[in-house]
Amino acid sequence: MSKQAREQLKHWAQDLSTVAVLTDIDGTLAPIVPTPDLSKVPKELRELLRCLSGRCRIVAAISGRTAEEASQLIGLEGIVYYGNHGFELLRGGEVEVIPEAAPYRTAIEELQEKAREELGPLGAFIEEKGITTSIHYRNVSSEVGERCKAFVKREGERLGLRITVGRGVVEARPPVHADKGTSVRRLVEEYSPERALFIGDDTTDLDAFRELEALREEGMLTETLRIGVKSNEVPSEITSKSDLVVDGVEGVEEVLRMLAQDG
Ligand SMILES: [Mg+2]
């Protein structure tokens, strides 16, 4: 870690009540493992987050997983969990859908019900994620896969939803701009920290980096710190857009320890 970064973290540690700690989970707090359900946040890191959540203005985890999954992974109550592409958050045990997306809940439910009736018997798996839904067709014939895509596109668009196709999966979500960047902005607007850092390791984290910079330029934040986590698969943009690059989950732990002035 550079001397400058060290000095900055020390300086922030003087008054944590003005600091927002915002972080990705997978690949940042939890090492990447072959299947996502085996992910784990190391105990030491969890303890540091617990300590910081009691002293910082806010500690928030922002993940592509659902907010519920994110909260189960970390398992701390004092943290805000933003999940599902920025469409929902969990705090104090309650899941909240962002106001712009909430009106689309019935459309998502209607699509899920139709998909269960039409595509379920063909072998597709309908994953219900609250305010979004994913229809998986990896384990069916390509003919059935095409049918799934066509069905979700047609019905989803009729219901006013945004449809995206991935590998073996078609997703429906509200036609509302939401990502890790919008999550960062909402948190800063709501909790009014003076300084904020974001830690991430992947392309979707760049939206959060970008928003931090925008908030600083607008005067909403006085200081920001974009921390990139280096791993084998890290996109080059993450390291080039970071103020500080750390080595894996251990590097993240070092940053948080410095902030907590613990050792
Ligand atoms: Mg990640």
PDB file of C-alpha atoms and ligand atoms in Angstrom:
ATOM      1  CA  MET A   1       0.000   0.000   0.000  1.00  0.00           C
ATOM      2  CA  SER A   2       1.361   3.423  -0.912  1.00  0.00           C
ATOM      3  CA  LYS A   3       2.382   5.861   1.791  1.00  0.00           C
ATOM      4  CA  GLN A   4      -0.195   8.324   0.513  1.00  0.00           C
ATOM      5  CA  ALA A   5      -3.041   5.795   0.810  1.00  0.00           C
ATOM      6  CA  ARG A   6      -1.861   4.863   4.275  1.00  0.00           C
ATOM      7  CA  GLU A   7      -1.868   8.537   5.319  1.00  0.00           C
ATOM      8  CA  GLN A   8      -5.335   9.065   3.873  1.00  0.00           C
ATOM      9  CA  LEU A   9      -6.795   6.076   5.714  1.00  0.00           C
ATOM     10  CA  LYS A  10      -5.144   7.208   8.955  1.00  0.00           C
ATOM     11  CA  HIS A  11      -6.612  10.647   8.457  1.00  0.00           C
ATOM     12  CA  TRP A  12     -10.111   9.217   7.855  1.00  0.00           C
ATOM     13  CA  ALA A  13      -9.741   7.002  10.922  1.00  0.00           C
ATOM     14  CA  GLN A  14      -9.549  10.136  13.092  1.00  0.00           C
ATOM     15  CA  ASP A  15     -13.266  10.739  12.626  1.00  0.00           C
ATOM     16  CA  LEU A  16     -15.167   7.712  11.392  1.00  0.00           C
ATOM     17  CA  SER A  17     -18.521   9.367  12.064  1.00  0.00           C
ATOM     18  CA  THR A  18     -18.076  11.230   8.747  1.00  0.00           C
ATOM     19  CA  VAL A  19     -17.058   8.128   6.764  1.00  0.00           C
ATOM     20  CA  ALA A  20     -19.091   5.794   4.548  1.00  0.00           C
ATOM     21  CA  VAL A  21     -17.581   2.366   3.908  1.00  0.00           C
ATOM     22  CA  LEU A  22     -19.219   0.929   0.778  1.00  0.00           C
ATOM     23  CA  THR A  23     -18.164  -2.422  -0.564  1.00  0.00           C
ATOM     24  CA  ASP A  24     -18.843  -5.202  -3.020  1.00  0.00           C
ATOM     25  CA  ILE A  25     -19.020  -8.729  -1.545  1.00  0.00           C
ATOM     26  CA  ASP A  26     -17.971 -11.523  -3.929  1.00  0.00           C
ATOM     27  CA  GLY A  27     -14.271 -11.330  -4.743  1.00  0.00           C
ATOM     28  CA  THR A  28     -13.899  -8.417  -2.331  1.00  0.00           C
ATOM     29  CA  LEU A  29     -15.018  -9.611   1.115  1.00  0.00           C
ATOM     30  CA  ALA A  30     -15.477 -13.262   0.171  1.00  0.00           C
ATOM     31  CA  PRO A  31     -12.869 -15.111  -1.916  1.00  0.00           C
ATOM     32  CA  ILE A  32     -14.220 -16.403  -5.245  1.00  0.00           C
ATOM     33  CA  VAL A  33     -15.079 -20.090  -4.997  1.00  0.00           C
ATOM     34  CA  PRO A  34     -16.221 -22.553  -7.691  1.00  0.00           C
ATOM     35  CA  THR A  35     -19.930 -22.305  -6.780  1.00  0.00           C
ATOM     36  CA  PRO A  36     -21.399 -19.096  -5.332  1.00  0.00           C
ATOM     37  CA  ASP A  37     -23.287 -20.915  -2.563  1.00  0.00           C
ATOM     38  CA  LEU A  38     -19.952 -21.878  -0.987  1.00  0.00           C
ATOM     39  CA  SER A  39     -18.862 -18.238  -0.592  1.00  0.00           C
ATOM     40  CA  LYS A  40     -17.784 -17.137   2.851  1.00  0.00           C
ATOM     41  CA  VAL A  41     -16.647 -13.927   4.459  1.00  0.00           C
ATOM     42  CA  PRO A  42     -13.607 -14.674   6.685  1.00  0.00           C
ATOM     43  CA  LYS A  43     -14.214 -14.275  10.415  1.00  0.00           C
ATOM     44  CA  GLU A  44     -11.600 -11.545  10.943  1.00  0.00           C
ATOM     45  CA  LEU A  45     -13.085  -9.445   8.151  1.00  0.00           C
ATOM     46  CA  ARG A  46     -16.545  -9.871   9.586  1.00  0.00           C
ATOM     47  CA  GLU A  47     -15.351  -8.685  12.989  1.00  0.00           C
ATOM     48  CA  LEU A  48     -13.766  -5.615  11.423  1.00  0.00           C
ATOM     49  CA  LEU A  49     -17.015  -4.821   9.610  1.00  0.00           C
ATOM     50  CA  ARG A  50     -18.915  -5.213  12.852  1.00  0.00           C
ATOM     51  CA  CYS A  51     -16.568  -2.817  14.583  1.00  0.00           C
ATOM     52  CA  LEU A  52     -16.732  -0.270  11.732  1.00  0.00           C
ATOM     53  CA  SER A  53     -20.519  -0.469  11.448  1.00  0.00           C
ATOM     54  CA  GLY A  54     -20.769   0.818  15.003  1.00  0.00           C
ATOM     55  CA  ARG A  55     -18.400   3.716  14.389  1.00  0.00           C
ATOM     56  CA  CYS A  56     -18.825   4.859  10.772  1.00  0.00           C
ATOM     57  CA  ARG A  57     -21.646   7.004   9.410  1.00  0.00           C
ATOM     58  CA  ILE A  58     -22.635   3.962   7.400  1.00  0.00           C
ATOM     59  CA  VAL A  59     -21.276   0.615   6.275  1.00  0.00           C
ATOM     60  CA  ALA A  60     -23.038  -0.858   3.246  1.00  0.00           C
ATOM     61  CA  ALA A  61     -22.525  -3.971   1.138  1.00  0.00           C
ATOM     62  CA  ILE A  62     -23.582  -3.576  -2.494  1.00  0.00           C
ATOM     63  CA  SER A  63     -23.951  -6.799  -4.445  1.00  0.00           C
ATOM     64  CA  GLY A  64     -25.426  -8.326  -7.563  1.00  0.00           C
ATOM     65  CA  ARG A  65     -26.962 -10.985  -5.319  1.00  0.00           C
ATOM     66  CA  THR A  66     -30.331 -10.393  -3.717  1.00  0.00           C
ATOM     67  CA  ALA A  67     -30.201  -8.193  -0.608  1.00  0.00           C
ATOM     68  CA  GLU A  68     -31.328 -11.195   1.451  1.00  0.00           C
ATOM     69  CA  GLU A  69     -28.436 -13.352   0.169  1.00  0.00           C
ATOM     70  CA  ALA A  70     -26.002 -10.514   0.749  1.00  0.00           C
ATOM     71  CA  SER A  71     -27.152 -10.173   4.334  1.00  0.00           C
ATOM     72  CA  GLN A  72     -26.888 -13.916   4.929  1.00  0.00           C
ATOM     73  CA  LEU A  73     -23.330 -13.903   3.598  1.00  0.00           C
ATOM     74  CA  ILE A  74     -22.159 -11.216   5.989  1.00  0.00           C
ATOM     75  CA  GLY A  75     -24.639 -11.817   8.793  1.00  0.00           C
ATOM     76  CA  LEU A  76     -24.317  -8.457  10.552  1.00  0.00           C
ATOM     77  CA  GLU A  77     -27.320  -6.362  11.521  1.00  0.00           C
ATOM     78  CA  GLY A  78     -25.695  -2.938  11.564  1.00  0.00           C
ATOM     79  CA  ILE A  79     -25.003  -2.981   7.829  1.00  0.00           C
ATOM     80  CA  VAL A  80     -27.189  -1.870   4.921  1.00  0.00           C
ATOM     81  CA  TYR A  81     -27.342  -4.421   2.103  1.00  0.00           C
ATOM     82  CA  TYR A  82     -28.049  -3.220  -1.432  1.00  0.00           C
ATOM     83  CA  GLY A  83     -28.800  -6.049  -3.824  1.00  0.00           C
ATOM     84  CA  ASN A  84     -30.330  -7.221  -7.043  1.00  0.00           C
ATOM     85  CA  HIS A  85     -28.652  -4.698  -9.367  1.00  0.00           C
ATOM     86  CA  GLY A  86     -29.526  -1.809  -7.045  1.00  0.00           C
ATOM     87  CA  PHE A  87     -33.263  -2.496  -7.058  1.00  0.00           C
ATOM     88  CA  GLU A  88     -33.606  -3.407  -3.397  1.00  0.00           C
ATOM     89  CA  LEU A  89     -31.998  -2.930  -0.033  1.00  0.00           C
ATOM     90  CA  LEU A  90     -32.223  -4.655   3.299  1.00  0.00           C
ATOM     91  CA  ARG A  91     -31.823  -2.840   6.591  1.00  0.00           C
ATOM     92  CA  GLY A  92     -33.108  -3.585  10.054  1.00  0.00           C
ATOM     93  CA  GLY A  93     -34.301  -6.961   8.787  1.00  0.00           C
ATOM     94  CA  GLU A  94     -36.647  -5.468   6.169  1.00  0.00           C
ATOM     95  CA  VAL A  95     -36.316  -5.590   2.375  1.00  0.00           C
ATOM     96  CA  GLU A  96     -37.218  -2.298   0.660  1.00  0.00           C
ATOM     97  CA  VAL A  97     -37.649  -1.951  -3.098  1.00  0.00           C
ATOM     98  CA  ILE A  98     -36.498   1.411  -4.505  1.00  0.00           C
ATOM     99  CA  PRO A  99     -39.579   3.615  -5.078  1.00  0.00           C
ATOM    100  CA  GLU A 100     -39.183   3.885  -8.876  1.00  0.00           C
ATOM    101  CA  ALA A 101     -39.155   0.102  -9.267  1.00  0.00           C
ATOM    102  CA  ALA A 102     -41.910  -0.773  -6.804  1.00  0.00           C
ATOM    103  CA  PRO A 103     -44.823  -0.224  -9.253  1.00  0.00           C
ATOM    104  CA  TYR A 104     -43.452  -3.071 -11.423  1.00  0.00           C
ATOM    105  CA  ARG A 105     -43.804  -5.733  -8.758  1.00  0.00           C
ATOM    106  CA  THR A 106     -47.164  -6.944 -10.033  1.00  0.00           C
ATOM    107  CA  ALA A 107     -45.834  -7.155 -13.603  1.00  0.00           C
ATOM    108  CA  ILE A 108     -42.913  -9.290 -12.389  1.00  0.00           C
ATOM    109  CA  GLU A 109     -45.293 -11.535 -10.465  1.00  0.00           C
ATOM    110  CA  GLU A 110     -47.569 -11.922 -13.469  1.00  0.00           C
ATOM    111  CA  LEU A 111     -44.619 -12.852 -15.676  1.00  0.00           C
ATOM    112  CA  GLN A 112     -43.389 -15.403 -13.134  1.00  0.00           C
ATOM    113  CA  GLU A 113     -46.776 -17.020 -12.919  1.00  0.00           C
ATOM    114  CA  LYS A 114     -47.082 -17.267 -16.700  1.00  0.00           C
ATOM    115  CA  ALA A 115     -43.531 -18.630 -16.993  1.00  0.00           C
ATOM    116  CA  ARG A 116     -44.222 -21.247 -14.321  1.00  0.00           C
ATOM    117  CA  GLU A 117     -47.281 -22.439 -16.250  1.00  0.00           C
ATOM    118  CA  GLU A 118     -45.794 -22.265 -19.741  1.00  0.00           C
ATOM    119  CA  LEU A 119     -42.093 -22.981 -19.304  1.00  0.00           C
ATOM    120  CA  GLY A 120     -41.925 -24.879 -16.025  1.00  0.00           C
ATOM    121  CA  PRO A 121     -43.315 -28.115 -17.526  1.00  0.00           C
ATOM    122  CA  LEU A 122     -40.682 -27.868 -20.296  1.00  0.00           C
ATOM    123  CA  GLY A 123     -37.843 -27.973 -17.752  1.00  0.00           C
ATOM    124  CA  ALA A 124     -37.025 -24.281 -17.353  1.00  0.00           C
ATOM    125  CA  PHE A 125     -36.219 -23.066 -13.830  1.00  0.00           C
ATOM    126  CA  ILE A 126     -37.951 -19.877 -12.739  1.00  0.00           C
ATOM    127  CA  GLU A 127     -35.868 -18.076 -10.144  1.00  0.00           C
ATOM    128  CA  GLU A 128     -37.975 -15.591  -8.181  1.00  0.00           C
ATOM    129  CA  LYS A 129     -35.845 -12.711  -7.002  1.00  0.00           C
ATOM    130  CA  GLY A 130     -38.516 -10.340  -5.727  1.00  0.00           C
ATOM    131  CA  ILE A 131     -38.396  -7.280  -7.949  1.00  0.00           C
ATOM    132  CA  THR A 132     -36.610  -9.140 -10.757  1.00  0.00           C
ATOM    133  CA  THR A 133     -36.911 -12.656 -12.126  1.00  0.00           C
ATOM    134  CA  SER A 134     -34.530 -14.986 -13.953  1.00  0.00           C
ATOM    135  CA  ILE A 135     -35.655 -17.848 -16.174  1.00  0.00           C
ATOM    136  CA  HIS A 136     -32.890 -20.422 -16.542  1.00  0.00           C
ATOM    137  CA  TYR A 137     -32.856 -22.749 -19.528  1.00  0.00           C
ATOM    138  CA  ARG A 138     -29.337 -24.131 -19.378  1.00  0.00           C
ATOM    139  CA  ASN A 139     -30.527 -27.682 -18.758  1.00  0.00           C
ATOM    140  CA  VAL A 140     -33.049 -27.950 -21.560  1.00  0.00           C
ATOM    141  CA  SER A 141     -32.777 -28.524 -25.322  1.00  0.00           C
ATOM    142  CA  SER A 142     -31.831 -25.534 -27.479  1.00  0.00           C
ATOM    143  CA  GLU A 143     -35.284 -25.659 -29.014  1.00  0.00           C
ATOM    144  CA  VAL A 144     -36.899 -25.224 -25.601  1.00  0.00           C
ATOM    145  CA  GLY A 145     -34.308 -22.549 -24.785  1.00  0.00           C
ATOM    146  CA  GLU A 146     -35.396 -20.555 -27.837  1.00  0.00           C
ATOM    147  CA  ARG A 147     -38.983 -20.925 -26.767  1.00  0.00           C
ATOM    148  CA  CYS A 148     -38.128 -19.611 -23.284  1.00  0.00           C
ATOM    149  CA  LYS A 149     -36.359 -16.566 -24.691  1.00  0.00           C
ATOM    150  CA  ALA A 150     -39.164 -15.779 -27.115  1.00  0.00           C
ATOM    151  CA  PHE A 151     -41.821 -16.223 -24.451  1.00  0.00           C
ATOM    152  CA  VAL A 152     -40.134 -14.040 -21.823  1.00  0.00           C
ATOM    153  CA  LYS A 153     -39.335 -11.338 -24.385  1.00  0.00           C
ATOM    154  CA  ARG A 154     -42.869 -11.236 -25.695  1.00  0.00           C
ATOM    155  CA  GLU A 155     -44.658 -11.383 -22.333  1.00  0.00           C
ATOM    156  CA  GLY A 156     -42.117  -9.242 -20.498  1.00  0.00           C
ATOM    157  CA  GLU A 157     -42.246  -6.471 -23.053  1.00  0.00           C
ATOM    158  CA  ARG A 158     -46.013  -6.570 -23.077  1.00  0.00           C
ATOM    159  CA  LEU A 159     -45.865  -6.013 -19.301  1.00  0.00           C
ATOM    160  CA  GLY A 160     -43.460  -3.083 -19.723  1.00  0.00           C
ATOM    161  CA  LEU A 161     -40.407  -4.852 -18.282  1.00  0.00           C
ATOM    162  CA  ARG A 162     -36.814  -4.746 -19.473  1.00  0.00           C
ATOM    163  CA  ILE A 163     -35.545  -8.096 -20.754  1.00  0.00           C
ATOM    164  CA  THR A 164     -31.899  -9.106 -20.940  1.00  0.00           C
ATOM    165  CA  VAL A 165     -30.523 -12.383 -22.261  1.00  0.00           C
ATOM    166  CA  GLY A 166     -27.437 -13.981 -20.741  1.00  0.00           C
ATOM    167  CA  ARG A 167     -25.928 -17.402 -21.216  1.00  0.00           C
ATOM    168  CA  GLY A 168     -28.648 -19.917 -20.455  1.00  0.00           C
ATOM    169  CA  VAL A 169     -30.735 -17.314 -18.684  1.00  0.00           C
ATOM    170  CA  VAL A 170     -33.234 -14.617 -19.591  1.00  0.00           C
ATOM    171  CA  GLU A 171     -33.920 -11.912 -17.016  1.00  0.00           C
ATOM    172  CA  ALA A 172     -36.794  -9.505 -16.527  1.00  0.00           C
ATOM    173  CA  ARG A 173     -36.493  -6.350 -14.454  1.00  0.00           C
ATOM    174  CA  PRO A 174     -38.228  -2.991 -14.101  1.00  0.00           C
ATOM    175  CA  PRO A 175     -37.298  -0.484 -16.846  1.00  0.00           C
ATOM    176  CA  VAL A 176     -35.606   1.744 -14.270  1.00  0.00           C
ATOM    177  CA  HIS A 177     -31.946   2.749 -14.177  1.00  0.00           C
ATOM    178  CA  ALA A 178     -30.401   0.978 -11.204  1.00  0.00           C
ATOM    179  CA  ASP A 179     -26.867  -0.292 -10.647  1.00  0.00           C
ATOM    180  CA  LYS A 180     -24.121  -0.092  -8.035  1.00  0.00           C
ATOM    181  CA  GLY A 181     -23.675   3.574  -8.928  1.00  0.00           C
ATOM    182  CA  THR A 182     -27.291   4.501  -8.208  1.00  0.00           C
ATOM    183  CA  SER A 183     -27.022   2.534  -4.935  1.00  0.00           C
ATOM    184  CA  VAL A 184     -23.962   4.580  -3.922  1.00  0.00           C
ATOM    185  CA  ARG A 185     -25.752   7.833  -4.748  1.00  0.00           C
ATOM    186  CA  ARG A 186     -28.852   6.905  -2.737  1.00  0.00           C
ATOM    187  CA  LEU A 187     -26.739   5.984   0.279  1.00  0.00           C
ATOM    188  CA  VAL A 188     -24.723   9.208   0.149  1.00  0.00           C
ATOM    189  CA  GLU A 189     -27.870  11.309  -0.272  1.00  0.00           C
ATOM    190  CA  GLU A 190     -29.585   9.572   2.594  1.00  0.00           C
ATOM    191  CA  TYR A 191     -26.747   9.242   5.128  1.00  0.00           C
ATOM    192  CA  SER A 192     -24.760  12.381   4.178  1.00  0.00           C
ATOM    193  CA  PRO A 193     -21.217  11.203   4.903  1.00  0.00           C
ATOM    194  CA  GLU A 194     -18.363  13.627   4.121  1.00  0.00           C
ATOM    195  CA  ARG A 195     -16.002  10.945   2.914  1.00  0.00           C
ATOM    196  CA  ALA A 196     -16.778   7.683   1.159  1.00  0.00           C
ATOM    197  CA  LEU A 197     -14.790   4.754  -0.110  1.00  0.00           C
ATOM    198  CA  PHE A 198     -15.886   1.940  -2.365  1.00  0.00           C
ATOM    199  CA  ILE A 199     -14.101  -1.402  -2.680  1.00  0.00           C
ATOM    200  CA  GLY A 200     -14.718  -3.661  -5.670  1.00  0.00           C
ATOM    201  CA  ASP A 201     -13.188  -6.162  -8.064  1.00  0.00           C
ATOM    202  CA  ASP A 202     -15.405  -6.322 -11.136  1.00  0.00           C
ATOM    203  CA  THR A 203     -16.900  -4.428 -14.061  1.00  0.00           C
ATOM    204  CA  THR A 204     -20.194  -3.654 -12.306  1.00  0.00           C
ATOM    205  CA  ASP A 205     -18.176  -1.940  -9.559  1.00  0.00           C
ATOM    206  CA  LEU A 206     -16.998   0.675 -12.059  1.00  0.00           C
ATOM    207  CA  ASP A 207     -20.468   2.260 -11.877  1.00  0.00           C
ATOM    208  CA  ALA A 208     -19.865   2.796  -8.160  1.00  0.00           C
ATOM    209  CA  PHE A 209     -16.408   4.280  -8.805  1.00  0.00           C
ATOM    210  CA  ARG A 210     -17.869   6.657 -11.375  1.00  0.00           C
ATOM    211  CA  GLU A 211     -20.639   7.797  -9.052  1.00  0.00           C
ATOM    212  CA  LEU A 212     -18.223   8.446  -6.189  1.00  0.00           C
ATOM    213  CA  GLU A 213     -16.288  10.796  -8.461  1.00  0.00           C
ATOM    214  CA  ALA A 214     -19.472  12.513  -9.612  1.00  0.00           C
ATOM    215  CA  LEU A 215     -20.611  13.041  -6.016  1.00  0.00           C
ATOM    216  CA  ARG A 216     -17.279  14.595  -5.138  1.00  0.00           C
ATOM    217  CA  GLU A 217     -17.402  16.911  -8.146  1.00  0.00           C
ATOM    218  CA  GLU A 218     -20.914  17.962  -7.128  1.00  0.00           C
ATOM    219  CA  GLY A 219     -19.654  18.772  -3.637  1.00  0.00           C
ATOM    220  CA  MET A 220     -21.720  16.062  -1.962  1.00  0.00           C
ATOM    221  CA  LEU A 221     -18.505  14.425  -0.717  1.00  0.00           C
ATOM    222  CA  THR A 222     -15.253  16.129   0.237  1.00  0.00           C
ATOM    223  CA  GLU A 223     -13.012  13.087  -0.197  1.00  0.00           C
ATOM    224  CA  THR A 224     -13.381   9.742  -1.969  1.00  0.00           C
ATOM    225  CA  LEU A 225     -11.306   6.629  -2.255  1.00  0.00           C
ATOM    226  CA  ARG A 226     -11.782   4.014  -4.978  1.00  0.00           C
ATOM    227  CA  ILE A 227     -10.180   0.765  -3.968  1.00  0.00           C
ATOM    228  CA  GLY A 228      -9.678  -1.977  -6.547  1.00  0.00           C
ATOM    229  CA  VAL A 229      -9.130  -5.585  -5.539  1.00  0.00           C
ATOM    230  CA  LYS A 230      -6.560  -7.433  -7.591  1.00  0.00           C
ATOM    231  CA  SER A 231      -7.129 -11.079  -8.508  1.00  0.00           C
ATOM    232  CA  ASN A 232      -6.422 -13.310 -11.494  1.00  0.00           C
ATOM    233  CA  GLU A 233      -9.588 -12.307 -13.315  1.00  0.00           C
ATOM    234  CA  VAL A 234      -9.699  -8.625 -12.448  1.00  0.00           C
ATOM    235  CA  PRO A 235     -10.720  -6.413 -15.425  1.00  0.00           C
ATOM    236  CA  SER A 236      -7.932  -3.931 -16.273  1.00  0.00           C
ATOM    237  CA  GLU A 237     -10.335  -1.008 -15.898  1.00  0.00           C
ATOM    238  CA  ILE A 238     -10.734  -1.750 -12.193  1.00  0.00           C
ATOM    239  CA  THR A 239      -7.034  -1.285 -11.550  1.00  0.00           C
ATOM    240  CA  SER A 240      -6.687   1.733 -13.847  1.00  0.00           C
ATOM    241  CA  LYS A 241      -9.689   3.529 -12.299  1.00  0.00           C
ATOM    242  CA  SER A 242      -8.644   2.866  -8.683  1.00  0.00           C
ATOM    243  CA  ASP A 243      -6.905   5.270  -6.319  1.00  0.00           C
ATOM    244  CA  LEU A 244      -5.565   2.278  -4.472  1.00  0.00           C
ATOM    245  CA  VAL A 245      -5.157  -1.341  -5.592  1.00  0.00           C
ATOM    246  CA  VAL A 246      -5.008  -4.082  -2.963  1.00  0.00           C
ATOM    247  CA  ASP A 247      -4.206  -7.762  -3.209  1.00  0.00           C
ATOM    248  CA  GLY A 248      -7.258  -9.964  -2.789  1.00  0.00           C
ATOM    249  CA  VAL A 249      -9.463 -10.283   0.273  1.00  0.00           C
ATOM    250  CA  GLU A 250      -6.384 -10.055   2.555  1.00  0.00           C
ATOM    251  CA  GLY A 251      -5.610  -6.636   1.095  1.00  0.00           C
ATOM    252  CA  VAL A 252      -9.163  -5.507   1.841  1.00  0.00           C
ATOM    253  CA  GLU A 253      -8.743  -6.673   5.410  1.00  0.00           C
ATOM    254  CA  GLU A 254      -5.598  -4.565   5.727  1.00  0.00           C
ATOM    255  CA  VAL A 255      -7.480  -1.456   4.557  1.00  0.00           C
ATOM    256  CA  LEU A 256     -10.339  -2.003   6.991  1.00  0.00           C
ATOM    257  CA  ARG A 257      -7.930  -2.709   9.833  1.00  0.00           C
ATOM    258  CA  MET A 258      -6.172   0.559   9.162  1.00  0.00           C
ATOM    259  CA  LEU A 259      -9.477   2.399   9.145  1.00  0.00           C
ATOM    260  CA  ALA A 260     -10.502   0.768  12.422  1.00  0.00           C
ATOM    261  CA  GLN A 261      -7.009   1.500  13.791  1.00  0.00           C
ATOM    262  CA  ASP A 262      -6.849  -2.060  14.944  1.00  0.00           C
ATOM    263  CA  GLY A 263      -3.232  -3.254  14.997  1.00  0.00           C
TER     264      GLY A 263
HETATM  265 MG    MG B   1     -17.215  -8.810  -6.942  1.00  0.00          MG
END
